[in-house]
Coordinates of N, CA, C and O and ligand atoms in Angstrom, one line a residue:
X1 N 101.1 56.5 30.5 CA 101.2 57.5 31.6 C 102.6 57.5 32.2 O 103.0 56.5 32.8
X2 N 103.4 59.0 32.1 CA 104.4 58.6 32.8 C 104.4 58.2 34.1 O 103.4 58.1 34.8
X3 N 105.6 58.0 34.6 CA 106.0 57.7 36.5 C 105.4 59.0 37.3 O 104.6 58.8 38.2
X4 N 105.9 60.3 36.8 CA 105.3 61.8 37.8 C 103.9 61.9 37.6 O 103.2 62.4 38.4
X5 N 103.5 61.5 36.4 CA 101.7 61.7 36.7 C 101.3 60.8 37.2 O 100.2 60.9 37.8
X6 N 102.0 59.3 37.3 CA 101.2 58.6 38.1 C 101.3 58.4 39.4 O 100.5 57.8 40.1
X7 N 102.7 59.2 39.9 CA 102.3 59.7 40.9 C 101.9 60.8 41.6 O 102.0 60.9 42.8
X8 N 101.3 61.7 40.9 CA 100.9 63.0 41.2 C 99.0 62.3 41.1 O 98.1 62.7 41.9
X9 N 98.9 61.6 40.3 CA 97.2 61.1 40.8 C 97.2 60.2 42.1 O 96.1 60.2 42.7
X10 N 98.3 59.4 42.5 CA 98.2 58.6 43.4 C 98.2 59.8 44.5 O 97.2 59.8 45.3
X11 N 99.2 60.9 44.8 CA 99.0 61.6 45.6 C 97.5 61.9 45.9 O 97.0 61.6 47.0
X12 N 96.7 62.6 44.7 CA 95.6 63.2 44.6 C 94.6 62.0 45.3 O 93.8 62.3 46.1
X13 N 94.9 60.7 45.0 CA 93.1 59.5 45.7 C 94.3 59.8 47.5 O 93.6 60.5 48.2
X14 N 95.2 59.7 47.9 CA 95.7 59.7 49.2 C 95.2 61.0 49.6 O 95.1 61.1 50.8
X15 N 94.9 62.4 48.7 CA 94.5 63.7 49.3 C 93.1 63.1 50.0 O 92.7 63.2 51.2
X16 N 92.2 62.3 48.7 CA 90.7 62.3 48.4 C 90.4 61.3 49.6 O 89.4 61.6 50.3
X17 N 90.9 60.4 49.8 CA 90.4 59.2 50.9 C 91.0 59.5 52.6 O 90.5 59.2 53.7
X18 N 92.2 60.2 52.4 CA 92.8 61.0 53.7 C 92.3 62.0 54.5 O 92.7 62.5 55.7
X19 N 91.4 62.4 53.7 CA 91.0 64.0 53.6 C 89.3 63.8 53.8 O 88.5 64.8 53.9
X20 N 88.7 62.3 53.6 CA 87.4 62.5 53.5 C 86.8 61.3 54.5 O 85.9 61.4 55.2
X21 N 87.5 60.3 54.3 CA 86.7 59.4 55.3 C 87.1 59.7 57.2 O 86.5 59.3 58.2
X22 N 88.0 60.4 57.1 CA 88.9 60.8 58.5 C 87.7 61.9 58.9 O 86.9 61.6 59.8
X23 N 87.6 62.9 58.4 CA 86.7 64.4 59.1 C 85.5 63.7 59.3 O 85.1 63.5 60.4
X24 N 84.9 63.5 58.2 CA 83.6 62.6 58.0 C 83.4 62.1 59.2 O 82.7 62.7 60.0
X25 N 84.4 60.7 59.7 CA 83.7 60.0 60.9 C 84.1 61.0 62.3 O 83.6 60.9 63.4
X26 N 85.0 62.0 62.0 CA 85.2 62.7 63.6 C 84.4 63.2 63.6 O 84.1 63.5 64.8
X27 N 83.3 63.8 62.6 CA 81.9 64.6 63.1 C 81.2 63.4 64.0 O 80.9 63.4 65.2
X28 N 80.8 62.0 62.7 CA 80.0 61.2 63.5 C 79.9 61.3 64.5 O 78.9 61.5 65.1
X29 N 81.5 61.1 65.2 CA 81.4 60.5 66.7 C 81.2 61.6 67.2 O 80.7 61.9 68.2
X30 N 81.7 62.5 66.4 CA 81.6 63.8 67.8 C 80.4 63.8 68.0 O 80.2 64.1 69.2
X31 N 78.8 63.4 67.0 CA 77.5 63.8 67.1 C 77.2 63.0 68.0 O 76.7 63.5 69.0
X32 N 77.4 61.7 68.0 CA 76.7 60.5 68.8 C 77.7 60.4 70.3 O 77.4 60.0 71.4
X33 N 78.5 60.8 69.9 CA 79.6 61.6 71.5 C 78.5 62.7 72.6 O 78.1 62.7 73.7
X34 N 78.5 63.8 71.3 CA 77.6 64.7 72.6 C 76.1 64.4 72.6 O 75.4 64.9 73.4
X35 N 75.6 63.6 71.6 CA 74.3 62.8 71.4 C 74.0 62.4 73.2 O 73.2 62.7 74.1
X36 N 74.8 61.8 73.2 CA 74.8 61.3 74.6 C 75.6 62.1 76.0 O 75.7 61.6 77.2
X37 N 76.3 63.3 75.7 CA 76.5 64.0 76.9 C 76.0 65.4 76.9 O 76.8 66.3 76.6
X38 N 74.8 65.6 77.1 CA 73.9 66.7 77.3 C 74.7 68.2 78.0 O 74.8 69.4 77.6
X39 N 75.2 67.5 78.8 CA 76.0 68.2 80.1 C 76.9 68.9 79.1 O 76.8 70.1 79.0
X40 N 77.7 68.4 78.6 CA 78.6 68.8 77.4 C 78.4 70.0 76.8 O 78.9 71.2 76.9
X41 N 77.4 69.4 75.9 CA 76.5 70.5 74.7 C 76.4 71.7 75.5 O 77.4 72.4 75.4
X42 N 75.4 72.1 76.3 CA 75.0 73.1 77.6 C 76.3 74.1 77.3 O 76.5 75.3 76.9
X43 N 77.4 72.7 77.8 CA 78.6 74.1 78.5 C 79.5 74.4 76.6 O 80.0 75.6 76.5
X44 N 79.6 73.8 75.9 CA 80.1 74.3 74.6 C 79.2 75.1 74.1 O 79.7 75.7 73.2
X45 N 77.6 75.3 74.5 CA 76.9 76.3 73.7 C 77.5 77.3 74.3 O 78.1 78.1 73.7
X46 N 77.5 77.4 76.0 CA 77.3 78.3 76.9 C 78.6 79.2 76.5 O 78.7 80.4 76.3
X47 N 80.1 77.9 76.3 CA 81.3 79.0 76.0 C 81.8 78.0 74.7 O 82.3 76.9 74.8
X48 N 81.3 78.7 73.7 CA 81.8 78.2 72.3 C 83.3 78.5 72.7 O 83.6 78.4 71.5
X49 N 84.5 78.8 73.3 CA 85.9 79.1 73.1 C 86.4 77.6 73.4 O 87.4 77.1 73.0
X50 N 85.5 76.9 74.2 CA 85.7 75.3 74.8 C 85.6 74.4 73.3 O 86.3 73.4 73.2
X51 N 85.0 74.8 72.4 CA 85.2 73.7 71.0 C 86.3 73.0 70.5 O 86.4 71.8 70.4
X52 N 87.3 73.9 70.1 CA 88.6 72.9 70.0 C 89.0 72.4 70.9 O 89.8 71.6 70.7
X53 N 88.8 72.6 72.2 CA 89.3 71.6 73.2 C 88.4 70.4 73.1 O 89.0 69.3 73.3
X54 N 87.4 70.4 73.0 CA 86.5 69.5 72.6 C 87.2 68.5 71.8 O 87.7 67.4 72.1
X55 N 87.1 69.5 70.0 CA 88.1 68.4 69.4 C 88.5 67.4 69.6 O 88.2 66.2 69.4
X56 N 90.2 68.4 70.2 CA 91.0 67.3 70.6 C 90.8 66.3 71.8 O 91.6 65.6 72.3
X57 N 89.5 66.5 72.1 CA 89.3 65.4 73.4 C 88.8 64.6 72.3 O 89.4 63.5 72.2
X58 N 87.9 64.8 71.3 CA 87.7 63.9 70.7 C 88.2 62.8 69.5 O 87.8 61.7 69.1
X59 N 89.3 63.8 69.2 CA 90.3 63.2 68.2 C 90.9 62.1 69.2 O 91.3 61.2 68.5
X60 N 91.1 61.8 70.8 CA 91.8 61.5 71.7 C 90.9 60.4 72.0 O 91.5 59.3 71.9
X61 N 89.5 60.4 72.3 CA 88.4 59.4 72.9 C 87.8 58.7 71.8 O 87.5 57.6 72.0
X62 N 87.6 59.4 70.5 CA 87.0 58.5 69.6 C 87.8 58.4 68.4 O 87.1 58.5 67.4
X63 N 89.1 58.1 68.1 CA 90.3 58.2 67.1 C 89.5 57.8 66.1 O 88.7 56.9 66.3
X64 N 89.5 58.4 65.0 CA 88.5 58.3 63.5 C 89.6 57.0 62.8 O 89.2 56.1 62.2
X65 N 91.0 57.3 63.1 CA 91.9 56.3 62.5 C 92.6 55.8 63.9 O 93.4 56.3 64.6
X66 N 91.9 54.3 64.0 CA 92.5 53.6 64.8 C 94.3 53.3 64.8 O 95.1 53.4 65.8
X67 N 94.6 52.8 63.2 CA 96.1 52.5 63.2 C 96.3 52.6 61.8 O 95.6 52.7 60.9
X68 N 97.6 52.5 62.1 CA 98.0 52.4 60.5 C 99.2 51.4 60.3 O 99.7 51.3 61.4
X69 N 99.7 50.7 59.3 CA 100.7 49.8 59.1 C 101.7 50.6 59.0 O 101.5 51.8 58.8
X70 N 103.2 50.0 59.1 CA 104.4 50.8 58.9 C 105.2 49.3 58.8 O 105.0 48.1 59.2
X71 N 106.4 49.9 57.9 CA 107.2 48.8 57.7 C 108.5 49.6 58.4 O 108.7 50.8 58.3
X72 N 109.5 48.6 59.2 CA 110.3 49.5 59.6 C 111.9 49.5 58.9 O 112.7 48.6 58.6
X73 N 111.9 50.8 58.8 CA 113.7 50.8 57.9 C 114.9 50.5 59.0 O 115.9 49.9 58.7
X74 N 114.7 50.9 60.1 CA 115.8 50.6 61.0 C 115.6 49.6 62.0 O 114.5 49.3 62.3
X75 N 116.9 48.8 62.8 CA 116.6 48.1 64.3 C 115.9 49.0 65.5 O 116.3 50.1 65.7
X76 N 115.0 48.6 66.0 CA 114.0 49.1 67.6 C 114.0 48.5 68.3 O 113.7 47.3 68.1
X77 N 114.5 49.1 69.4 CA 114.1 47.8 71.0 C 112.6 48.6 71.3 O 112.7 49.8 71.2
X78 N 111.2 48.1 71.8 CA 110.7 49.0 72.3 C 110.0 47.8 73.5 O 109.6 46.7 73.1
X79 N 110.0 48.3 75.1 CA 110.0 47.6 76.5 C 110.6 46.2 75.8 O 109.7 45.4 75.5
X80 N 111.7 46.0 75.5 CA 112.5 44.7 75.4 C 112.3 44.0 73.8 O 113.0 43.1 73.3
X81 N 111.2 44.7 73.2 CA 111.1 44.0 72.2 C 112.0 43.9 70.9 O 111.3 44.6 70.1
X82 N 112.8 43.5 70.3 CA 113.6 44.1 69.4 C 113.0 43.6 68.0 O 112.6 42.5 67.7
X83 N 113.0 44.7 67.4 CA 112.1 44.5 65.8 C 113.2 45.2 65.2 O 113.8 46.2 65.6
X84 N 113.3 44.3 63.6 CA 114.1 44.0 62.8 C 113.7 45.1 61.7 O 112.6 45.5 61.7
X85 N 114.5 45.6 60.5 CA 114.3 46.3 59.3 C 113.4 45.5 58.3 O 113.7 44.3 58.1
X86 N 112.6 45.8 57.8 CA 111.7 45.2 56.9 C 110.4 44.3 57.4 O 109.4 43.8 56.9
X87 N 110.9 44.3 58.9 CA 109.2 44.2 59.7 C 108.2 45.3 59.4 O 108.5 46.5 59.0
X88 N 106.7 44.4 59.5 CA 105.9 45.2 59.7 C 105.7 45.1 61.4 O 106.0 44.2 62.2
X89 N 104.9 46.7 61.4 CA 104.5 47.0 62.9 C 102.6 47.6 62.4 O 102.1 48.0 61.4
X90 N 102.2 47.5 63.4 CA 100.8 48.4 63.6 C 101.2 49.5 64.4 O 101.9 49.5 65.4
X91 N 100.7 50.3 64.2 CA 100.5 52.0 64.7 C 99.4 51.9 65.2 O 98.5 51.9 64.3
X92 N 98.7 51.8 66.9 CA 97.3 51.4 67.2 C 97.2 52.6 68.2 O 97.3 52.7 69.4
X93 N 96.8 54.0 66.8 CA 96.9 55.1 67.8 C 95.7 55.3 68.7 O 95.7 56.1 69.6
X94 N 94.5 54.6 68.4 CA 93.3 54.8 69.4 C 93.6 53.9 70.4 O 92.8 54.0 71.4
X95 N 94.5 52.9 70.3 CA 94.9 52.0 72.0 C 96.0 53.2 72.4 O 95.9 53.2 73.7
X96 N 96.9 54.1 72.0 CA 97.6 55.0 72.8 C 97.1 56.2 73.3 O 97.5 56.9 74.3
X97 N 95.8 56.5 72.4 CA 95.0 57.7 73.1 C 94.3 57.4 74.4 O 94.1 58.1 75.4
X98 N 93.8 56.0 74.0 CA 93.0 55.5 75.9 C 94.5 54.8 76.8 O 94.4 54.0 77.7
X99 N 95.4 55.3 76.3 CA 96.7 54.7 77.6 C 96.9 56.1 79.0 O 97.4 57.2 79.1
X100 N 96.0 54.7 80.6 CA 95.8 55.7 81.5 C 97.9 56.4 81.5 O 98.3 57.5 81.8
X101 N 98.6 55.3 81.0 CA 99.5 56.1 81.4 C 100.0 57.8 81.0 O 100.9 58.2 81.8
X102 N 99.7 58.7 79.9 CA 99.4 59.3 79.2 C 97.9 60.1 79.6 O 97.9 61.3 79.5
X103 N 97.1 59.6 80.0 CA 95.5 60.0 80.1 C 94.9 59.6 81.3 O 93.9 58.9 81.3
X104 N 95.4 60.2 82.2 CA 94.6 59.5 83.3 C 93.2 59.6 83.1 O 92.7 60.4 82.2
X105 N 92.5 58.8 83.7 CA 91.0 57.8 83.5 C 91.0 58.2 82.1 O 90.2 59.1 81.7
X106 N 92.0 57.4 81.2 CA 91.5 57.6 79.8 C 90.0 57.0 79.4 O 89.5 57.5 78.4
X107 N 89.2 56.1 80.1 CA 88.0 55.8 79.4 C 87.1 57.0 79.8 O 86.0 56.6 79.7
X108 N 87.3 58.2 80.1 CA 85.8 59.4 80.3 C 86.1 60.4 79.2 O 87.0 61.1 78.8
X109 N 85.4 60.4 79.0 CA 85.4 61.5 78.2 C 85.3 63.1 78.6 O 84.2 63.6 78.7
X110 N 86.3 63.8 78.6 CA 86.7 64.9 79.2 C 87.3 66.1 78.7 O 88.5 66.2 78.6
X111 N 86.4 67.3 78.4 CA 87.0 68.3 77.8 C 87.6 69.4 78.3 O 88.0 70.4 77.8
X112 N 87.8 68.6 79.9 CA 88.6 70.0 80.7 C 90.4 69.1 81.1 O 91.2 69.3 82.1
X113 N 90.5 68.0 79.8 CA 92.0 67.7 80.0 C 92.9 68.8 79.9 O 92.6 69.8 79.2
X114 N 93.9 68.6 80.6 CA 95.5 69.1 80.5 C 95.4 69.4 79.2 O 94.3 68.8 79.0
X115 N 95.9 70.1 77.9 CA 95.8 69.5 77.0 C 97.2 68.5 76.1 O 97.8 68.9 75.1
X116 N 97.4 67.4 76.7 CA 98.0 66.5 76.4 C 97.9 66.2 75.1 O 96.9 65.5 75.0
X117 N 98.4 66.4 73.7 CA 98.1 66.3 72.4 C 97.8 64.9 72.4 O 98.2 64.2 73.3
X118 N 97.1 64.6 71.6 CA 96.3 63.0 71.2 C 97.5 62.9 70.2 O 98.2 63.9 69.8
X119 N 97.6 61.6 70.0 CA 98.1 60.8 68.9 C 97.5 60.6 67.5 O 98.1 60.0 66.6
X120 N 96.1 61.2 67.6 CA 95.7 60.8 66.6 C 95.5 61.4 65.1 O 94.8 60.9 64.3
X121 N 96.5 62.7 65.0 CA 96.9 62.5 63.5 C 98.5 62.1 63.6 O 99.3 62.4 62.7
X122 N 98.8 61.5 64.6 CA 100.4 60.6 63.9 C 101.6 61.9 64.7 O 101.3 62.9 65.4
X123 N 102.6 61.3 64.3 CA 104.0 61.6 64.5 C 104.8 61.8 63.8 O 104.8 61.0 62.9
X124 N 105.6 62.9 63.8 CA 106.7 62.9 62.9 C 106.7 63.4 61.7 O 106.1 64.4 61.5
X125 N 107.4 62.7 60.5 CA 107.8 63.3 59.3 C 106.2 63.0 58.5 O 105.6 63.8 57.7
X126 N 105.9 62.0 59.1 CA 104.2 61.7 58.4 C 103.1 62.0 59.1 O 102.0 61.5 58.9
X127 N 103.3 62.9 60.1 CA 102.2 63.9 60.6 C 100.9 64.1 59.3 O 100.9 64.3 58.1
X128 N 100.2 63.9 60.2 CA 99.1 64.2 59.2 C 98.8 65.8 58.4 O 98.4 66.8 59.0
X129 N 99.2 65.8 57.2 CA 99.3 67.0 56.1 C 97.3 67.9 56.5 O 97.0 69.1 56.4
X130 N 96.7 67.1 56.8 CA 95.3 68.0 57.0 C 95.5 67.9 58.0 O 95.2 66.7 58.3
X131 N 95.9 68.5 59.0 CA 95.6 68.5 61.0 C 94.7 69.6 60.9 O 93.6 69.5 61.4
X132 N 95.2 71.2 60.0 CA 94.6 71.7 60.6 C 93.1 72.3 60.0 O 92.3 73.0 60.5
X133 N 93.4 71.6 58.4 CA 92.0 71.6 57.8 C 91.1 70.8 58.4 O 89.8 70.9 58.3
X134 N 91.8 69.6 59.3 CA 90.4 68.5 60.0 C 89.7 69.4 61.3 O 88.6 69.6 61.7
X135 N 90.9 69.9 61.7 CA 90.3 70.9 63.3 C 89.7 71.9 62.8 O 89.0 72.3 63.7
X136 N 89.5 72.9 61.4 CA 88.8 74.2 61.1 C 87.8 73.5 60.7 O 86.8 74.1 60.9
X137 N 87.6 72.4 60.1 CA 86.4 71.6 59.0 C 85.7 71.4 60.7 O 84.9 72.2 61.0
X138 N 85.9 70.5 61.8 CA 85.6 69.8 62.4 C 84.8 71.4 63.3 O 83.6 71.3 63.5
X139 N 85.5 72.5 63.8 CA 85.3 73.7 64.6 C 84.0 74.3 63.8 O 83.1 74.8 64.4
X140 N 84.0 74.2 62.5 CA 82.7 75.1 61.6 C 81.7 73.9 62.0 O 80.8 74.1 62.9
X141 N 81.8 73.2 61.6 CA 80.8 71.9 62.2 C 80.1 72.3 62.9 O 79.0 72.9 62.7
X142 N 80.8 71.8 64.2 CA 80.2 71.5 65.2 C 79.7 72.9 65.8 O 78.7 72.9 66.5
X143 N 80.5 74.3 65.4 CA 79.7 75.3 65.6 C 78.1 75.4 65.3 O 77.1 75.8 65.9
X144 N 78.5 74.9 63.8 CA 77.1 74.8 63.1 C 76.2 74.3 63.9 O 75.3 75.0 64.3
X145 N 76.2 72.9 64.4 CA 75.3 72.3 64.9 C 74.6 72.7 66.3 O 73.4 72.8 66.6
X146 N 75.9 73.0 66.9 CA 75.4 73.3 68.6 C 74.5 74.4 68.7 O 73.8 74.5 69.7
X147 N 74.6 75.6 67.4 CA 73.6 76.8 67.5 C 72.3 76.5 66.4 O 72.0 77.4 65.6
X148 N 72.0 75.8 66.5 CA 71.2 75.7 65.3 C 69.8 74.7 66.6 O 70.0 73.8 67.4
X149 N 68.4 75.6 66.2 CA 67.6 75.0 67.3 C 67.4 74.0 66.9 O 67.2 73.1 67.7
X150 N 67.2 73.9 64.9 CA 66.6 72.5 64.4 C 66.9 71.3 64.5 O 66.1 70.4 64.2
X151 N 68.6 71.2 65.0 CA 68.8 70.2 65.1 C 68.8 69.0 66.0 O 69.9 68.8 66.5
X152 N 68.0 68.2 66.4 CA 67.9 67.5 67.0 C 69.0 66.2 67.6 O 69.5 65.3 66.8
X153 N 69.4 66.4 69.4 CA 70.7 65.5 69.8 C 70.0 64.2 70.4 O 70.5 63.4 71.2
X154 N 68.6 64.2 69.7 CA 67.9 62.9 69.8 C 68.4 62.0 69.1 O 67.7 61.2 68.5
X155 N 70.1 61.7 68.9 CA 70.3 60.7 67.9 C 69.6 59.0 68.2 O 70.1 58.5 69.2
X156 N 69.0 58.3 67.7 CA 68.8 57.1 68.2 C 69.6 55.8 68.3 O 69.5 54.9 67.5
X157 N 70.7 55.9 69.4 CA 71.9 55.3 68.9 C 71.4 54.2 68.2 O 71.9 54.1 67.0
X158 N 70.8 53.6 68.5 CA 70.2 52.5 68.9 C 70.1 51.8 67.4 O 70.3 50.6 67.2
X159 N 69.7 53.0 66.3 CA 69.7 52.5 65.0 C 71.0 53.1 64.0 O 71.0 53.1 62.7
X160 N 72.0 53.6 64.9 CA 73.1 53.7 64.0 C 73.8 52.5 63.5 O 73.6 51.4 64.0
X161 N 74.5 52.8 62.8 CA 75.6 51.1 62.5 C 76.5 51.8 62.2 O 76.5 52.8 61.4
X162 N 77.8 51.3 63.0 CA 79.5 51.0 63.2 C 79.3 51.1 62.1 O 78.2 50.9 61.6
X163 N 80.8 51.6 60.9 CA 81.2 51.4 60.3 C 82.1 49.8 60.4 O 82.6 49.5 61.5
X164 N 82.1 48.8 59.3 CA 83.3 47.8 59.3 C 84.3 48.2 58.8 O 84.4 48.2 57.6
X165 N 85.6 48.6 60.0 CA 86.6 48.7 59.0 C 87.5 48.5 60.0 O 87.0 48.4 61.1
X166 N 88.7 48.2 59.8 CA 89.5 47.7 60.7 C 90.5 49.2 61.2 O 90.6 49.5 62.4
X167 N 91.2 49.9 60.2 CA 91.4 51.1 60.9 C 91.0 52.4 60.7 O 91.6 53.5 60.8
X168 N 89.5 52.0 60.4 CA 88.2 53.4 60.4 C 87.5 53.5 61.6 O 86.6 52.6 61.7
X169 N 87.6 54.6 62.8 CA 86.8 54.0 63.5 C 85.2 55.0 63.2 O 85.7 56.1 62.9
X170 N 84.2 55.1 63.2 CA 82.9 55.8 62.2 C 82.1 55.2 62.3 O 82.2 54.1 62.7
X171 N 80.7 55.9 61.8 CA 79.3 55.4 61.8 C 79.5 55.0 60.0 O 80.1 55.7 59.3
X172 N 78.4 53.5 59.6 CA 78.1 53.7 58.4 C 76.8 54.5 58.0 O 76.3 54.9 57.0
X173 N 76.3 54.5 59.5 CA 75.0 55.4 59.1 C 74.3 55.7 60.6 O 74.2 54.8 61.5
X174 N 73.9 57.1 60.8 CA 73.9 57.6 62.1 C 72.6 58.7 62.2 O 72.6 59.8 62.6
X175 N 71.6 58.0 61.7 CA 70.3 58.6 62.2 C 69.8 60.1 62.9 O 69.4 60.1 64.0
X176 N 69.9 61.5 62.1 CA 69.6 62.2 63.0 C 68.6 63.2 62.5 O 68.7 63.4 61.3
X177 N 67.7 64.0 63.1 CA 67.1 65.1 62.5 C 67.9 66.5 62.6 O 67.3 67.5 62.0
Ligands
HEM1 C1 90.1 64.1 61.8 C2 90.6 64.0 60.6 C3 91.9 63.3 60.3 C4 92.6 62.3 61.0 C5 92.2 61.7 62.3 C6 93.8 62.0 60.3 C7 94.7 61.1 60.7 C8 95.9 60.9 60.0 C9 96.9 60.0 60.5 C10 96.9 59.1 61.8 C11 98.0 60.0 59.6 C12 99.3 59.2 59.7 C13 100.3 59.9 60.5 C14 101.5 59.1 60.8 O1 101.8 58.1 60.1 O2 102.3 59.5 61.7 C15 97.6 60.9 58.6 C16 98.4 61.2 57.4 C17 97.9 62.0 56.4 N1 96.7 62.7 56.4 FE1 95.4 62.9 57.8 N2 93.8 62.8 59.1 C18 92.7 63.6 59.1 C19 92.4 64.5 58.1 C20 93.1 64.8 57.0 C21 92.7 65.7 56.0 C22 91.5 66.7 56.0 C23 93.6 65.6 55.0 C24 93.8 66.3 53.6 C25 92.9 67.0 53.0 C26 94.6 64.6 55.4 C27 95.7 64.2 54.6 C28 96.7 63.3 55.1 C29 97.8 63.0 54.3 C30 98.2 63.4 52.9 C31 98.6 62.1 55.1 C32 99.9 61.5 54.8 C33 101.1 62.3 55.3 C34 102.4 61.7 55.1 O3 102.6 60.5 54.9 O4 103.4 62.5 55.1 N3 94.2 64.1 56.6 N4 96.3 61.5 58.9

């Protein structure tokens, strides 16, 4: 196999695992998110135009990708700290989304924020390439669900289970009718 096909399939599993475990859990939380805020649901049935703000409250409150590794090519001071080229660092974008400095009372969950962009598809040259297939995938969603009588926001937290993963944040399994 040459070098460009093998990297044109490595591209393709970074489309397939980038592109699937990320939307996947931002539904979860979003379900078990308004599972438990009634008050919410009400006012997003009431003005479906409030959904993407929703979203990004929730891309912000429940980050689907906690962090990511980076190795750094250049010298950084950041508050005093100076890190060297060929360090690794962690990217701990769901500890920057709950930073009150950034979010005031970052722990509530709030869909009438400023809208202060979340951190949570990344920065920069490695911005996340699906932002806005996750926000149209995530907007049909949740449309779907909030008009639909059958579905039931009786989720039982109680028998969901966390995903284990260290920078997945997700249900492995989330109980719902
Ligand atoms: C809610 C859903 C998603 C979240 C939270 C998310 C989050 C992220 C984050 C945090 C990064 C790293 C950004 C950085 O290092 O600055 C990233 C990169 C990336 N994402 Fe997403 N993502 C989501 C959906 C998707 C989808 C649907 C696709 C494709 C179908 C996708 C494809 C990618 C790719 C290819 C990269 C690497 C970009 C690069 O390194 O230049 N993501 N994403």
């Amino acid at each position: 196999m040459s070098a460009s096909v093998r990297k044109l399939l490595g591209f393709c599993f970074l489309l397939l695992v980038a592109g699937h475990e990320t939307t996947t859990n931002l539904l979860s939380n979003g379900v078990a998110l308004l599972a438990d805020h009634p008050e919410i649901r009400d006012q997003l049935r009431a003005d479906p135009d409030l959904v993407p703000l929703a979203i990004e409250e929730l891309l912000r409150y429940d980050s689907p990708v906690q962090g990511i590794g980076r190795t750094l090519t250049r010298e950084v001071e950041l508050y005093g700290q100076q890190m060297k080229p060929g360090e690794s660092v962690l990217l701990l974008f769901g500890s920057a989304n709950r930073d009150d400095r950034a979010f005031p009372d970052a722990e509530v969950f709030d869909i009438g924020r400023s809208p202060e962009p979340p951190v949570a598809l990344g920065r920069g040259i490695h911005f996340c390439l699906g932002a806005s297939l996750a926000r149209m995938e995530a907007r049909i969603a949740l449309d779907a669900l909030l008009a639909n009588p059958a579905f039931s926001w009786d989720a039982d937290l109680a028998d969901a289970e966390r995903l284990r993963s260290g920078p997945i944040r997700g249900f492995a399994s989330l109980p719902v009718r």
